[in-house]
């Protein structure tokens, strides 16, 4: 019986989308720019050196997907060990408004987000609704202080998560006020020392903030616990949690459950979908551990199951931090691990590798970038064909739904017939 495994390389874009100019991202290309920096020797560090090497992803069609997206191919060394293709490939263009993580994930699972979520832009100078320098309305902050039993907050601005705890961590520890911050995404983030402020208290505070976010149509509240001291430095821990607005319509997870199948979420997938229609939640941290958890589910997941893993470190640790060498090293780690999966797949299994948006580490700022994403498919039953360029990530979800026999979804067009040789390749 059929099973499907979707591996999301968070932020792995392959070229600026046609509407990238609206977001200030025209010319962004996460994969190509990383490869070019590596080829020029500008992405060498203790973890890696030389040209980018991702031959296994190239065997699945990554290079072809890149060429279809932007008309460029990777420098030769990236796929030097690649032989014939063993996967079908397509290019996805997001139609959801914005370039946030939930909108990308929801769209690929059959639910585009046509209206942009709310965000917290810089306040207009002199606006009486805001305190000086605050990105959050005074009325919102006062409500949070009252309900949360806190005397105030630090930050209240747009910031990098690592930068703001380095800057305000000591003041937070001394005075007990949590650190509030946002970004270009639809997020309200709360950083607090998990031992001194308390992890349970941080989660409770984020829960009540989530209740206030519906008014502002904000997609996520994120708890960012950290540990350490001012003397030795502060470091974020693995106890991050996201409180996401629930999907307004059914996603592929709902369709699988409705047909009696099993849904498995690894990493932060369950949080992204507000735990809606998820049977089994598996927490893992770091690319190697997330991959190991995925391998375990390929061995153990039952028939009629859908497993989805988010590999967050590409985005969280390297894209947003504009760490080109780190992103390259993580791609090479994932590529080295990938061959573990192939011999474990049953003839009725479908493997999908994709992304939710871009986050070009060579780009200015530290926000996501509006890009095409690769959609790579592998199964013993499908041909290594070009499935084309598609408007909407939901076509991928519709294809997986057809594979599992649980569709059709409300959005998207399946290209399963192309992969099965029943329709001509694109």
Short mmCIF file of C-alpha atoms in Angstrom, two decimals, residues 50-235:
data_model
loop_
_atom_site.label_atom_id
_atom_site.label_comp_id
_atom_site.label_asym_id
_atom_site.label_seq_id
_atom_site.Cartn_x
_atom_site.Cartn_y
_atom_site.Cartn_z
CA UNK A 50 36.02 24.08 -2.20
CA UNK A 51 33.18 23.72 -4.68
CA UNK A 52 29.70 22.78 -3.49
CA UNK A 53 29.16 19.02 -3.77
CA UNK A 54 25.54 17.74 -3.86
CA UNK A 55 25.63 14.84 -6.34
CA UNK A 56 22.74 12.90 -4.82
CA UNK A 57 20.35 15.84 -5.03
CA UNK A 58 21.53 16.31 -8.61
CA UNK A 59 20.67 12.68 -9.37
CA UNK A 60 17.12 13.51 -8.27
CA UNK A 61 16.96 16.40 -10.75
CA UNK A 62 18.10 19.42 -8.71
CA UNK A 63 20.33 20.80 -11.46
CA UNK A 64 17.57 20.43 -14.03
CA UNK A 65 15.09 22.15 -11.73
CA UNK A 66 17.54 25.03 -11.22
CA UNK A 67 18.00 25.38 -14.98
CA UNK A 68 14.23 25.40 -15.50
CA UNK A 69 13.80 28.05 -12.82
CA UNK A 70 16.54 30.51 -13.74
CA UNK A 71 18.27 29.30 -16.90
CA UNK A 72 21.51 28.56 -15.04
CA UNK A 73 23.13 25.33 -13.93
CA UNK A 74 25.36 24.55 -11.00
CA UNK A 75 29.12 24.70 -11.41
CA UNK A 76 30.31 21.30 -12.63
CA UNK A 77 31.71 20.08 -9.32
CA UNK A 78 28.32 20.26 -7.57
CA UNK A 79 27.06 17.20 -9.42
CA UNK A 80 30.34 15.73 -10.57
CA UNK A 81 29.54 12.25 -9.27
CA UNK A 82 26.01 12.28 -10.61
CA UNK A 83 25.13 9.79 -13.32
CA UNK A 84 21.70 9.29 -14.84
CA UNK A 85 18.65 10.85 -13.22
CA UNK A 86 16.71 8.71 -10.76
CA UNK A 87 13.93 11.18 -10.05
CA UNK A 88 11.25 13.31 -11.63
CA UNK A 89 11.51 17.05 -11.04
CA UNK A 90 9.39 20.18 -11.21
CA UNK A 91 9.64 23.84 -10.28
CA UNK A 92 7.10 25.46 -7.97
CA UNK A 93 6.15 29.14 -7.87
CA UNK A 94 4.35 30.29 -4.74
CA UNK A 95 1.04 32.09 -5.21
CA UNK A 96 0.36 32.80 -1.54
CA UNK A 97 0.77 36.38 -0.41
CA UNK A 98 3.99 36.86 1.54
CA UNK A 99 6.94 34.52 1.90
CA UNK A 100 6.49 33.09 5.36
CA UNK A 101 7.00 29.50 6.50
CA UNK A 102 3.33 28.62 7.20
CA UNK A 103 2.08 30.01 3.88
CA UNK A 104 4.67 27.97 1.96
CA UNK A 105 3.90 24.78 3.88
CA UNK A 106 0.14 25.21 3.76
CA UNK A 107 0.24 25.90 0.02
CA UNK A 108 2.29 22.79 -0.75
CA UNK A 109 -0.28 20.79 1.22
CA UNK A 110 -3.14 22.16 -0.86
CA UNK A 111 -4.08 25.40 0.90
CA UNK A 112 -2.78 28.64 -0.66
CA UNK A 113 -2.96 31.78 1.49
CA UNK A 114 -4.23 34.51 -0.87
CA UNK A 115 -4.29 37.33 1.70
CA UNK A 116 -1.09 38.38 3.41
CA UNK A 117 -0.88 37.82 7.12
CA UNK A 118 -0.46 40.83 9.32
CA UNK A 119 2.95 42.01 10.41
CA UNK A 120 4.46 44.69 12.63
CA UNK A 121 6.11 47.32 10.41
CA UNK A 122 8.23 50.14 11.85
CA UNK A 123 6.05 52.68 13.66
CA UNK A 124 5.53 56.08 12.08
CA UNK A 125 7.42 58.78 13.98
CA UNK A 126 5.18 60.48 16.49
CA UNK A 127 2.34 57.95 16.23
CA UNK A 128 0.61 58.16 19.63
CA UNK A 129 -0.43 54.49 19.48
CA UNK A 130 3.21 53.42 19.84
CA UNK A 131 5.91 54.05 22.37
CA UNK A 132 9.08 55.52 20.90
CA UNK A 133 10.89 52.87 18.85
CA UNK A 134 8.32 50.15 19.48
CA UNK A 135 7.04 48.00 16.62
CA UNK A 136 4.13 46.80 18.78
CA UNK A 137 1.09 48.96 19.59
CA UNK A 138 1.04 50.27 23.15
CA UNK A 139 -2.47 48.86 23.70
CA UNK A 140 -1.30 45.37 22.73
CA UNK A 141 1.72 45.50 25.03
CA UNK A 142 -0.31 46.74 27.98
CA UNK A 143 -2.82 43.92 27.50
CA UNK A 144 0.01 41.37 27.43
CA UNK A 145 1.63 42.85 30.54
CA UNK A 146 -1.65 42.73 32.44
CA UNK A 147 -2.67 39.21 31.41
CA UNK A 148 0.86 37.82 31.67
CA UNK A 149 1.67 39.37 35.04
CA UNK A 150 4.84 41.06 33.79
CA UNK A 151 6.07 44.59 34.38
CA UNK A 152 7.19 45.27 30.84
CA UNK A 153 9.29 43.98 27.96
CA UNK A 154 12.60 44.61 26.25
CA UNK A 155 13.31 44.99 22.56
CA UNK A 156 9.89 45.56 20.98
CA UNK A 157 11.59 45.89 17.60
CA UNK A 158 12.60 43.98 14.47
CA UNK A 159 15.77 42.01 15.09
CA UNK A 160 17.82 38.90 14.50
CA UNK A 161 17.14 36.38 17.26
CA UNK A 162 20.80 35.74 18.03
CA UNK A 163 21.70 39.43 17.96
CA UNK A 164 18.94 40.52 20.29
CA UNK A 165 19.71 38.01 23.04
CA UNK A 166 23.38 38.98 22.85
CA UNK A 167 22.39 42.63 23.20
CA UNK A 168 19.60 42.35 25.78
CA UNK A 169 20.18 38.99 27.48
CA UNK A 170 21.99 40.41 30.50
CA UNK A 171 19.34 43.08 31.05
CA UNK A 172 16.63 40.43 30.77
CA UNK A 173 18.36 38.22 33.36
CA UNK A 174 18.83 41.15 35.73
CA UNK A 175 15.30 42.56 35.50
CA UNK A 176 13.14 39.63 34.43
CA UNK A 177 11.42 41.37 31.51
CA UNK A 178 10.97 39.11 28.44
CA UNK A 179 12.39 40.17 25.09
CA UNK A 180 9.80 40.83 22.38
CA UNK A 181 10.79 41.16 18.73
CA UNK A 182 9.55 40.60 15.19
CA UNK A 183 10.86 40.47 11.60
CA UNK A 184 9.62 40.87 8.06
CA UNK A 185 7.56 37.70 8.61
CA UNK A 186 4.17 37.55 10.29
CA UNK A 187 5.59 36.74 13.73
CA UNK A 188 5.63 37.85 17.34
CA UNK A 189 8.71 36.31 18.98
CA UNK A 190 9.45 36.03 22.68
CA UNK A 191 12.94 35.30 23.97
CA UNK A 192 13.54 34.45 27.63
CA UNK A 193 16.10 32.58 29.70
CA UNK A 194 14.62 29.12 30.17
CA UNK A 195 16.10 28.64 33.65
CA UNK A 196 15.70 32.13 35.13
CA UNK A 197 12.42 33.20 33.49
CA UNK A 198 11.24 29.60 33.26
CA UNK A 199 10.33 27.49 30.25
CA UNK A 200 6.77 26.77 31.37
CA UNK A 201 6.23 30.45 32.10
CA UNK A 202 7.53 31.36 28.64
CA UNK A 203 5.14 28.89 27.02
CA UNK A 204 2.21 30.21 29.06
CA UNK A 205 3.07 33.76 28.01
CA UNK A 206 3.20 32.78 24.33
CA UNK A 207 -0.13 30.98 24.66
CA UNK A 208 -1.88 34.12 25.85
CA UNK A 209 -0.10 36.27 23.24
CA UNK A 210 -1.41 33.90 20.56
CA UNK A 211 -4.93 34.76 21.72
CA UNK A 212 -4.25 38.43 20.99
CA UNK A 213 -2.73 37.83 17.56
CA UNK A 214 -5.95 36.89 15.78
CA UNK A 215 -7.00 40.57 15.91
CA UNK A 216 -3.79 41.50 14.07
CA UNK A 217 -4.01 38.48 11.70
CA UNK A 218 -0.48 37.46 12.71
CA UNK A 219 0.50 33.94 11.67
CA UNK A 220 2.84 32.80 14.44
CA UNK A 221 3.93 33.41 17.99
CA UNK A 222 7.34 31.84 18.60
CA UNK A 223 8.95 31.01 21.94
CA UNK A 224 12.73 31.48 21.74
CA UNK A 225 14.21 30.14 24.99
CA UNK A 226 17.92 30.60 25.62
CA UNK A 227 20.47 29.65 28.23
CA UNK A 228 23.92 30.75 29.36
CA UNK A 229 25.41 33.76 31.13
CA UNK A 230 26.54 37.23 30.17
CA UNK A 231 30.12 36.23 30.84
CA UNK A 232 30.08 33.02 28.78
CA UNK A 233 27.49 34.15 26.26
CA UNK A 234 23.83 33.33 25.65
CA UNK A 235 22.72 30.61 23.26
#
